[in-house]
Amino acid sequence: MNDSNRNSPDQENRIHTNFEKEMSYGDYLQLQAILSSQTRVSNHHDEMLFIIIHQVSELWMKLILHELQAAMDSIRQNDLEPAFKMLSRVSRIQQQLIQSWDVLSTLTPAEYVQFRDKLGHSSGFQSYQNRLIEFAMGAKNADVLSVYKHKPELSQKLKQALNEPSIYDLAIQAMAKRGLAIDQPSLQRDWSENYQPQKSVEAAWLEVYRDVNQYWDLYELAEKLVDIASNHQQWRFNHMNTVERIIGHKPGTGGSSGVPYLKRVLDQRFFPELWSLRTQL
């Protein structure tokens, strides 16, 4: 069929227009609910930008959690290859989150101050999905659960995630299953504790990197983890930089010190042995 036939008026007449009894695009995506959820607490024009940036970020975080959990299930079952696609997708999503700070940075200090007081104590610090992502990546901190005590169901969800192994713990277990020497404390530790570097784990990863052909799947998993760790740090840096650009060194609306707190968080690195081994190779 040539192009003229493919784009003929007869073809366009087949477009479906009757959705009284069928699901439409808007129905499938529940657009009415989504697009009616931007409720400003002020009359300032730029508050719409502020709301949408954060709502879209939460949707991306929801997808990150969806992919991370599936990747963790795959690793848990000692089937590593499916996890590579999922973790690659997480990396691409993280790029969207990183770039979102560029859009938010178009909000100037003079504009933000017009509605900031209307936000009360609500803050991105309270994003439970961001906490779940950090827990899944091994950054555990039981103290943050106090922020969610007013929501028992949510508090329980976070507590459960706190007490489960992270994706890095599962990667370490996968190395042990392959016969690499991992000390028992690394395999049977308190999962609610923030991960601390272990010499046996570094030695095992070094063996993987020194014999890529034998341990190709573990090597590929390690590099995927480095990708998401690096992107998360980039997201944190852009967050800090955007906050400093808009509010300077004012305290955060949630009560944190603001930029100084965000700078301290930058020093927290995921999957430490995957970084230290680079010096040892």
Tab-separated table of N, CA and C in Angstrom, residues 49-203:
chain	number	residue	atom	x	y	z
A	49	LEU	N	3.486	25.292	39.265
A	49	LEU	CA	4.765	24.664	38.922
A	49	LEU	C	5.273	23.828	40.088
A	50	PHE	N	5.257	24.406	41.281
A	50	PHE	CA	5.779	23.745	42.479
A	50	PHE	C	5.033	22.443	42.754
A	51	ILE	N	3.729	22.467	42.640
A	51	ILE	CA	2.911	21.278	42.898
A	51	ILE	C	3.181	20.198	41.860
A	52	ILE	N	3.138	20.577	40.579
A	52	ILE	CA	3.261	19.579	39.513
A	52	ILE	C	4.638	18.925	39.518
A	53	ILE	N	5.699	19.696	39.739
A	53	ILE	CA	7.048	19.116	39.806
A	53	ILE	C	7.102	18.028	40.869
A	54	HIS	N	6.535	18.306	42.032
A	54	HIS	CA	6.596	17.327	43.122
A	54	HIS	C	5.666	16.142	42.884
A	55	GLN	N	4.511	16.380	42.302
A	55	GLN	CA	3.608	15.266	42.001
A	55	GLN	C	4.210	14.341	40.946
A	56	VAL	N	4.764	14.921	39.902
A	56	VAL	CA	5.389	14.110	38.857
A	56	VAL	C	6.571	13.327	39.421
A	57	SER	N	7.340	13.953	40.299
A	57	SER	CA	8.468	13.258	40.930
A	57	SER	C	7.992	12.052	41.729
A	58	GLU	N	6.880	12.203	42.418
A	58	GLU	CA	6.349	11.082	43.193
A	58	GLU	C	5.872	9.953	42.285
A	59	LEU	N	5.332	10.286	41.125
A	59	LEU	CA	4.934	9.253	40.173
A	59	LEU	C	6.157	8.505	39.651
A	60	TRP	N	7.225	9.242	39.340
A	60	TRP	CA	8.455	8.574	38.917
A	60	TRP	C	9.015	7.692	40.033
A	61	MET	N	8.940	8.179	41.270
A	61	MET	CA	9.418	7.367	42.399
A	61	MET	C	8.597	6.091	42.547
A	62	LYS	N	7.304	6.197	42.292
A	62	LYS	CA	6.451	5.001	42.352
A	62	LYS	C	6.938	3.963	41.348
A	63	LEU	N	7.315	4.413	40.153
A	63	LEU	CA	7.814	3.488	39.143
A	63	LEU	C	9.189	2.941	39.527
A	64	ILE	N	10.036	3.769	40.122
A	64	ILE	CA	11.328	3.271	40.604
A	64	ILE	C	11.124	2.135	41.605
A	65	LEU	N	10.219	2.325	42.543
A	65	LEU	CA	9.950	1.283	43.541
A	65	LEU	C	9.404	0.017	42.885
A	66	HIS	N	8.545	0.186	41.895
A	66	HIS	CA	7.991	-0.945	41.151
A	66	HIS	C	9.117	-1.746	40.499
A	67	GLU	N	10.069	-1.050	39.877
A	67	GLU	CA	11.179	-1.718	39.196
A	67	GLU	C	12.181	-2.308	40.184
A	68	LEU	N	12.467	-1.573	41.252
A	68	LEU	CA	13.413	-2.075	42.253
A	68	LEU	C	12.910	-3.351	42.911
A	69	GLN	N	11.626	-3.373	43.252
A	69	GLN	CA	11.074	-4.565	43.901
A	69	GLN	C	11.129	-5.773	42.972
A	70	ALA	N	10.832	-5.556	41.697
A	70	ALA	CA	10.903	-6.659	40.731
A	70	ALA	C	12.349	-7.127	40.563
A	71	ALA	N	13.288	-6.178	40.511
A	71	ALA	CA	14.707	-6.541	40.401
A	71	ALA	C	15.160	-7.326	41.633
A	72	MET	N	14.713	-6.904	42.795
A	72	MET	CA	15.080	-7.595	44.031
A	72	MET	C	14.508	-9.009	44.058
A	73	ASP	N	13.292	-9.182	43.578
A	73	ASP	CA	12.702	-10.525	43.505
A	73	ASP	C	13.522	-11.415	42.582
A	74	SER	N	13.964	-10.856	41.464
A	74	SER	CA	14.773	-11.609	40.512
A	74	SER	C	16.110	-12.034	41.129
A	75	ILE	N	16.762	-11.110	41.821
A	75	ILE	CA	18.044	-11.426	42.467
A	75	ILE	C	17.845	-12.455	43.570
A	76	ARG	N	16.769	-12.298	44.313
A	76	ARG	CA	16.464	-13.238	45.398
A	76	ARG	C	16.314	-14.667	44.872
A	77	GLN	N	15.786	-14.785	43.656
A	77	GLN	CA	15.585	-16.094	43.036
A	77	GLN	C	16.824	-16.564	42.277
A	78	ASN	N	17.933	-15.824	42.426
A	78	ASN	CA	19.208	-16.156	41.767
A	78	ASN	C	19.083	-16.161	40.249
A	79	ASP	N	18.216	-15.275	39.736
A	79	ASP	CA	18.034	-15.098	38.295
A	79	ASP	C	18.355	-13.633	37.995
A	80	LEU	N	19.624	-13.347	37.778
A	80	LEU	CA	20.091	-11.966	37.755
A	80	LEU	C	19.753	-11.202	36.478
A	81	GLU	N	19.746	-11.870	35.347
A	81	GLU	CA	19.627	-11.149	34.080
A	81	GLU	C	18.363	-10.292	33.959
A	82	PRO	N	17.183	-10.770	34.359
A	82	PRO	CA	16.001	-9.896	34.263
A	82	PRO	C	16.155	-8.606	35.055
A	83	ALA	N	16.945	-8.643	36.116
A	83	ALA	CA	17.137	-7.449	36.944
A	83	ALA	C	17.884	-6.355	36.195
A	84	PHE	N	18.699	-6.733	35.208
A	84	PHE	CA	19.499	-5.728	34.496
A	84	PHE	C	18.597	-4.736	33.764
A	85	LYS	N	17.568	-5.252	33.100
A	85	LYS	CA	16.641	-4.374	32.367
A	85	LYS	C	15.915	-3.448	33.338
A	86	MET	N	15.481	-4.006	34.460
A	86	MET	CA	14.745	-3.209	35.446
A	86	MET	C	15.615	-2.100	36.027
A	87	LEU	N	16.871	-2.433	36.323
A	87	LEU	CA	17.774	-1.435	36.894
A	87	LEU	C	18.185	-0.395	35.853
A	88	SER	N	18.273	-0.811	34.595
A	88	SER	CA	18.527	0.166	33.533
A	88	SER	C	17.368	1.151	33.430
A	89	ARG	N	16.166	0.642	33.599
A	89	ARG	CA	14.992	1.521	33.558
A	89	ARG	C	15.011	2.486	34.735
A	90	VAL	N	15.413	1.995	35.904
A	90	VAL	CA	15.533	2.881	37.069
A	90	VAL	C	16.492	4.022	36.756
A	91	SER	N	17.609	3.714	36.108
A	91	SER	CA	18.591	4.748	35.753
A	91	SER	C	17.987	5.804	34.841
A	92	ARG	N	17.187	5.366	33.876
A	92	ARG	CA	16.552	6.317	32.960
A	92	ARG	C	15.533	7.189	33.704
A	93	ILE	N	14.796	6.583	34.615
A	93	ILE	CA	13.827	7.348	35.413
A	93	ILE	C	14.556	8.386	36.256
A	94	GLN	N	15.673	7.981	36.835
A	94	GLN	CA	16.453	8.912	37.653
A	94	GLN	C	16.894	10.129	36.845
A	95	GLN	N	17.186	9.932	35.561
A	95	GLN	CA	17.562	11.063	34.714
A	95	GLN	C	16.409	12.057	34.598
A	96	GLN	N	15.196	11.551	34.541
A	96	GLN	CA	14.029	12.435	34.511
A	96	GLN	C	13.934	13.240	35.811
A	97	LEU	N	14.176	12.574	36.929
A	97	LEU	CA	14.119	13.254	38.224
A	97	LEU	C	15.227	14.296	38.345
A	98	ILE	N	16.405	13.970	37.855
A	98	ILE	CA	17.526	14.914	37.898
A	98	ILE	C	17.187	16.165	37.096
A	99	GLN	N	16.633	15.970	35.913
A	99	GLN	CA	16.315	17.099	35.040
A	99	GLN	C	15.154	17.939	35.572
A	100	SER	N	14.316	17.342	36.406
A	100	SER	CA	13.175	18.100	36.929
A	100	SER	C	13.622	19.289	37.774
A	101	TRP	N	14.807	19.194	38.389
A	101	TRP	CA	15.300	20.323	39.184
A	101	TRP	C	15.576	21.530	38.298
A	102	ASP	N	15.948	21.291	37.036
A	102	ASP	CA	16.171	22.407	36.116
A	102	ASP	C	14.884	23.193	35.877
A	103	VAL	N	13.766	22.479	35.839
A	103	VAL	CA	12.477	23.153	35.648
A	103	VAL	C	12.112	23.932	36.908
A	104	LEU	N	12.290	23.289	38.068
A	104	LEU	CA	11.932	23.969	39.318
A	104	LEU	C	12.799	25.192	39.556
A	105	SER	N	14.030	25.162	39.065
A	105	SER	CA	14.944	26.288	39.296
A	105	SER	C	14.511	27.551	38.551
A	106	THR	N	13.506	27.448	37.681
A	106	THR	CA	12.954	28.665	37.057
A	106	THR	C	12.096	29.444	38.045
A	107	LEU	N	11.824	28.846	39.204
A	107	LEU	CA	11.118	29.544	40.280
A	107	LEU	C	12.132	30.408	41.029
A	108	THR	N	11.933	31.705	41.038
A	108	THR	CA	12.902	32.605	41.665
A	108	THR	C	12.600	32.776	43.163
A	109	PRO	N	13.592	33.227	43.945
A	109	PRO	CA	13.352	33.463	45.374
A	109	PRO	C	12.192	34.423	45.621
A	110	ALA	N	12.107	35.461	44.824
A	110	ALA	CA	11.034	36.450	45.006
A	110	ALA	C	9.658	35.846	44.751
A	111	GLU	N	9.595	34.875	43.843
A	111	GLU	CA	8.317	34.220	43.546
A	111	GLU	C	7.944	33.212	44.635
A	112	TYR	N	8.918	32.396	45.054
A	112	TYR	CA	8.637	31.344	46.035
A	112	TYR	C	8.209	31.922	47.379
A	113	VAL	N	8.824	33.031	47.775
A	113	VAL	CA	8.514	33.623	49.072
A	113	VAL	C	7.057	34.083	49.145
A	114	GLN	N	6.418	34.251	47.990
A	114	GLN	CA	5.040	34.709	47.958
A	114	GLN	C	4.051	33.640	48.451
A	115	PHE	N	4.453	32.367	48.375
A	115	PHE	CA	3.530	31.315	48.841
A	115	PHE	C	4.171	30.296	49.784
A	116	ARG	N	5.464	30.439	50.079
A	116	ARG	CA	6.146	29.438	50.917
A	116	ARG	C	5.495	29.284	52.285
A	117	ASP	N	5.097	30.374	52.919
A	117	ASP	CA	4.498	30.299	54.256
A	117	ASP	C	3.189	29.518	54.257
A	118	LYS	N	2.542	29.433	53.100
A	118	LYS	CA	1.271	28.710	53.000
A	118	LYS	C	1.471	27.194	53.076
A	119	LEU	N	2.705	26.747	52.895
A	119	LEU	CA	2.976	25.303	52.892
A	119	LEU	C	2.997	24.704	54.289
A	120	GLY	N	3.037	25.547	55.323
A	120	GLY	CA	3.113	25.047	56.689
A	120	GLY	C	4.394	24.270	56.906
A	121	HIS	N	4.274	23.084	57.516
A	121	HIS	CA	5.449	22.246	57.765
A	121	HIS	C	5.571	21.108	56.757
A	122	SER	N	4.781	21.151	55.681
A	122	SER	CA	4.920	20.120	54.649
A	122	SER	C	6.256	20.313	53.938
A	123	SER	N	6.904	19.194	53.633
A	123	SER	CA	8.261	19.259	53.079
A	123	SER	C	8.563	17.976	52.325
A	124	GLY	N	9.439	18.070	51.311
A	124	GLY	CA	9.894	16.887	50.599
A	124	GLY	C	10.612	15.914	51.515
A	125	PHE	N	11.085	16.390	52.668
A	125	PHE	CA	11.712	15.520	53.669
A	125	PHE	C	10.748	14.409	54.079
A	126	GLN	N	9.446	14.671	53.958
A	126	GLN	CA	8.416	13.722	54.393
A	126	GLN	C	8.002	12.747	53.294
A	127	SER	N	8.651	12.773	52.136
A	127	SER	CA	8.295	11.865	51.045
A	127	SER	C	8.573	10.424	51.451
A	128	TYR	N	7.503	9.670	51.699
A	128	TYR	CA	7.711	8.293	52.152
A	128	TYR	C	8.251	7.412	51.021
A	129	GLN	N	7.946	7.756	49.764
A	129	GLN	CA	8.473	6.957	48.665
A	129	GLN	C	9.989	7.132	48.540
A	130	ASN	N	10.462	8.347	48.783
A	130	ASN	CA	11.908	8.556	48.779
A	130	ASN	C	12.563	7.742	49.888
A	131	ARG	N	11.909	7.663	51.043
A	131	ARG	CA	12.435	6.833	52.143
A	131	ARG	C	12.460	5.365	51.742
A	132	LEU	N	11.409	4.905	51.071
A	132	LEU	CA	11.367	3.500	50.656
A	132	LEU	C	12.466	3.197	49.646
A	133	ILE	N	12.755	4.139	48.767
A	133	ILE	CA	13.842	3.959	47.803
A	133	ILE	C	15.172	3.866	48.543
A	134	GLU	N	15.392	4.766	49.505
A	134	GLU	CA	16.641	4.727	50.274
A	134	GLU	C	16.765	3.427	51.060
A	135	PHE	N	15.665	2.967	51.656
A	135	PHE	CA	15.692	1.698	52.385
A	135	PHE	C	16.045	0.555	51.429
A	136	ALA	N	15.428	0.549	50.251
A	136	ALA	CA	15.677	-0.512	49.269
A	136	ALA	C	17.123	-0.515	48.802
A	137	MET	N	17.780	0.645	48.872
A	137	MET	CA	19.174	0.744	48.446
A	137	MET	C	20.157	0.610	49.602
A	138	GLY	N	19.647	0.411	50.814
A	138	GLY	CA	20.522	0.100	51.943
A	138	GLY	C	20.764	1.214	52.924
A	139	ALA	N	20.193	2.408	52.681
A	139	ALA	CA	20.349	3.519	53.633
A	139	ALA	C	19.207	3.451	54.629
A	140	LYS	N	19.455	2.837	55.771
A	140	LYS	CA	18.412	2.607	56.773
A	140	LYS	C	18.577	3.575	57.948
A	141	ASN	N	17.454	4.095	58.406
A	141	ASN	CA	17.456	5.010	59.549
A	141	ASN	C	16.101	4.935	60.234
A	142	ALA	N	16.044	4.234	61.355
A	142	ALA	CA	14.779	4.035	62.061
A	142	ALA	C	14.198	5.343	62.586
A	143	ASP	N	15.045	6.340	62.819
A	143	ASP	CA	14.567	7.608	63.393
A	143	ASP	C	13.556	8.310	62.489
A	144	VAL	N	13.673	8.117	61.180
A	144	VAL	CA	12.779	8.843	60.267
A	144	VAL	C	11.344	8.337	60.362
A	145	LEU	N	11.135	7.173	60.958
A	145	LEU	CA	9.777	6.631	61.051
A	145	LEU	C	8.867	7.512	61.895
A	146	SER	N	9.441	8.304	62.791
A	146	SER	CA	8.623	9.157	63.656
A	146	SER	C	7.812	10.165	62.856
A	147	VAL	N	8.285	10.517	61.662
A	147	VAL	CA	7.582	11.489	60.816
A	147	VAL	C	6.238	10.948	60.347
A	148	TYR	N	6.109	9.609	60.315
A	148	TYR	CA	4.920	8.981	59.733
A	148	TYR	C	4.002	8.335	60.773
A	149	LYS	N	4.225	8.628	62.055
A	149	LYS	CA	3.433	7.966	63.097
A	149	LYS	C	1.960	8.355	63.072
A	150	HIS	N	1.630	9.472	62.397
A	150	HIS	CA	0.230	9.878	62.296
A	150	HIS	C	-0.515	9.075	61.234
A	151	LYS	N	0.241	8.246	60.473
A	151	LYS	CA	-0.351	7.394	59.437
A	151	LYS	C	0.040	5.944	59.734
A	152	PRO	N	-0.734	5.223	60.573
A	152	PRO	CA	-0.340	3.870	61.008
A	152	PRO	C	-0.057	2.901	59.866
A	153	GLU	N	-0.887	2.919	58.817
A	153	GLU	CA	-0.681	1.984	57.710
A	153	GLU	C	0.625	2.279	56.981
A	154	LEU	N	0.900	3.559	56.787
A	154	LEU	CA	2.136	3.972	56.126
A	154	LEU	C	3.342	3.685	57.011
A	155	SER	N	3.187	3.938	58.303
A	155	SER	CA	4.270	3.670	59.247
A	155	SER	C	4.642	2.190	59.248
A	156	GLN	N	3.630	1.323	59.168
A	156	GLN	CA	3.877	-0.115	59.142
A	156	GLN	C	4.588	-0.537	57.866
A	157	LYS	N	4.220	0.070	56.750
A	157	LYS	CA	4.857	-0.227	55.461
A	157	LYS	C	6.334	0.128	55.504
A	158	LEU	N	6.642	1.284	56.077
A	158	LEU	CA	8.038	1.711	56.178
A	158	LEU	C	8.813	0.835	57.153
A	159	LYS	N	8.169	0.455	58.245
A	159	LYS	CA	8.828	-0.408	59.228
A	159	LYS	C	9.175	-1.760	58.611
A	160	GLN	N	8.265	-2.275	57.802
A	160	GLN	CA	8.525	-3.545	57.119
A	160	GLN	C	9.711	-3.425	56.175
A	161	ALA	N	9.751	-2.327	55.405
A	161	ALA	CA	10.863	-2.113	54.475
A	161	ALA	C	12.176	-1.931	55.233
A	162	LEU	N	12.112	-1.286	56.388
A	162	LEU	CA	13.304	-1.073	57.209
A	162	LEU	C	13.928	-2.398	57.623
A	163	ASN	N	13.097	-3.386	57.885
A	163	ASN	CA	13.562	-4.665	58.425
A	163	ASN	C	13.777	-5.736	57.364
A	164	GLU	N	13.751	-5.346	56.110
A	164	GLU	CA	14.010	-6.293	55.028
A	164	GLU	C	15.380	-6.022	54.415
A	165	PRO	N	16.002	-7.041	53.828
A	165	PRO	CA	17.298	-6.812	53.168
A	165	PRO	C	17.155	-5.863	51.993
A	166	SER	N	18.166	-5.053	51.766
A	166	SER	CA	18.179	-4.125	50.638
A	166	SER	C	18.601	-4.864	49.374
A	167	ILE	N	18.555	-4.179	48.251
A	167	ILE	CA	19.014	-4.788	47.001
A	167	ILE	C	20.502	-5.115	47.082
A	168	TYR	N	21.250	-4.334	47.852
A	168	TYR	CA	22.678	-4.611	47.995
A	168	TYR	C	22.906	-5.844	48.856
A	169	ASP	N	22.110	-6.003	49.910
A	169	ASP	CA	22.193	-7.222	50.728
A	169	ASP	C	21.922	-8.451	49.867
A	170	LEU	N	20.939	-8.349	48.980
A	170	LEU	CA	20.607	-9.474	48.108
A	170	LEU	C	21.726	-9.739	47.111
A	171	ALA	N	22.386	-8.687	46.638
A	171	ALA	CA	23.521	-8.868	45.732
A	171	ALA	C	24.674	-9.586	46.443
A	172	ILE	N	24.899	-9.237	47.695
A	172	ILE	CA	25.941	-9.898	48.491
A	172	ILE	C	25.590	-11.375	48.693
A	173	GLN	N	24.317	-11.656	48.960
A	173	GLN	CA	23.876	-13.044	49.097
A	173	GLN	C	24.062	-13.814	47.794
A	174	ALA	N	23.831	-13.127	46.671
A	174	ALA	CA	24.011	-13.777	45.369
A	174	ALA	C	25.474	-14.170	45.165
A	175	MET	N	26.405	-13.330	45.633
A	175	MET	CA	27.823	-13.689	45.536
A	175	MET	C	28.128	-14.918	46.380
A	176	ALA	N	27.549	-14.969	47.572
A	176	ALA	CA	27.780	-16.122	48.454
A	176	ALA	C	27.257	-17.408	47.823
A	177	LYS	N	26.111	-17.313	47.149
A	177	LYS	CA	25.548	-18.493	46.485
A	177	LYS	C	26.442	-19.004	45.377
A	178	ARG	N	27.254	-18.101	44.818
A	178	ARG	CA	28.179	-18.489	43.757
A	178	ARG	C	29.510	-18.995	44.301
A	179	GLY	N	29.605	-19.095	45.617
A	179	GLY	CA	30.804	-19.653	46.227
A	179	GLY	C	31.846	-18.637	46.633
A	180	LEU	N	31.554	-17.351	46.458
A	180	LEU	CA	32.503	-16.331	46.887
A	180	LEU	C	32.458	-16.203	48.412
A	181	ALA	N	33.618	-15.982	49.016
A	181	ALA	CA	33.733	-15.993	50.477
A	181	ALA	C	33.189	-14.699	51.085
A	182	ILE	N	32.066	-14.815	51.775
A	182	ILE	CA	31.449	-13.682	52.467
A	182	ILE	C	31.305	-14.042	53.937
A	183	ASP	N	31.792	-13.196	54.819
A	183	ASP	CA	31.660	-13.456	56.256
A	183	ASP	C	30.195	-13.526	56.665
A	184	GLN	N	29.882	-14.397	57.618
A	184	GLN	CA	28.508	-14.586	58.072
A	184	GLN	C	27.839	-13.306	58.577
A	185	PRO	N	28.564	-12.426	59.286
A	185	PRO	CA	27.913	-11.186	59.735
A	185	PRO	C	27.329	-10.354	58.605
A	186	SER	N	27.884	-10.487	57.411
A	186	SER	CA	27.359	-9.744	56.267
A	186	SER	C	26.116	-10.407	55.690
A	187	LEU	N	25.958	-11.699	55.960
A	187	LEU	CA	24.834	-12.451	55.405
A	187	LEU	C	23.672	-12.559	56.378
A	188	GLN	N	23.950	-12.372	57.644
A	188	GLN	CA	22.897	-12.523	58.655
A	188	GLN	C	22.900	-11.343	59.626
A	189	ARG	N	22.978	-10.156	59.078
A	189	ARG	CA	23.037	-8.965	59.908
A	189	ARG	C	21.632	-8.443	60.217
A	190	ASP	N	21.567	-7.418	61.029
A	190	ASP	CA	20.307	-6.736	61.323
A	190	ASP	C	19.986	-5.832	60.133
A	191	TRP	N	18.970	-6.199	59.345
A	191	TRP	CA	18.663	-5.466	58.123
A	191	TRP	C	18.186	-4.040	58.397
A	192	SER	N	17.758	-3.772	59.619
A	192	SER	CA	17.275	-2.420	59.932
A	192	SER	C	18.413	-1.433	60.159
A	193	GLU	N	19.640	-1.944	60.245
A	193	GLU	CA	20.798	-1.082	60.458
A	193	GLU	C	21.347	-0.579	59.120
A	194	ASN	N	21.830	0.647	59.119
A	194	ASN	CA	22.450	1.197	57.919
A	194	ASN	C	23.656	0.343	57.535
A	195	TYR	N	23.787	0.040	56.251
A	195	TYR	CA	24.866	-0.839	55.807
A	195	TYR	C	26.232	-0.198	56.041
A	196	GLN	N	27.150	-1.010	56.568
A	196	GLN	CA	28.535	-0.575	56.795
A	196	GLN	C	29.488	-1.439	55.974
A	197	PRO	N	30.560	-0.858	55.434
A	197	PRO	CA	31.492	-1.617	54.582
A	197	PRO	C	32.096	-2.814	55.309
A	198	GLN	N	32.296	-3.894	54.558
A	198	GLN	CA	32.867	-5.121	55.095
A	198	GLN	C	34.026	-5.577	54.196
A	199	LYS	N	35.125	-5.990	54.829
A	199	LYS	CA	36.302	-6.397	54.062
A	199	LYS	C	36.028	-7.607	53.184
A	200	SER	N	35.263	-8.580	53.695
A	200	SER	CA	35.009	-9.787	52.899
A	200	SER	C	34.155	-9.462	51.675
A	201	VAL	N	33.279	-8.477	51.810
A	201	VAL	CA	32.440	-8.074	50.680
A	201	VAL	C	33.289	-7.390	49.608
A	202	GLU	N	34.188	-6.520	50.041
A	202	GLU	CA	35.077	-5.874	49.079
A	202	GLU	C	35.946	-6.902	48.365
A	203	ALA	N	36.453	-7.884	49.128
A	203	ALA	CA	37.307	-8.917	48.532
A	203	ALA	C	36.526	-9.739	47.501
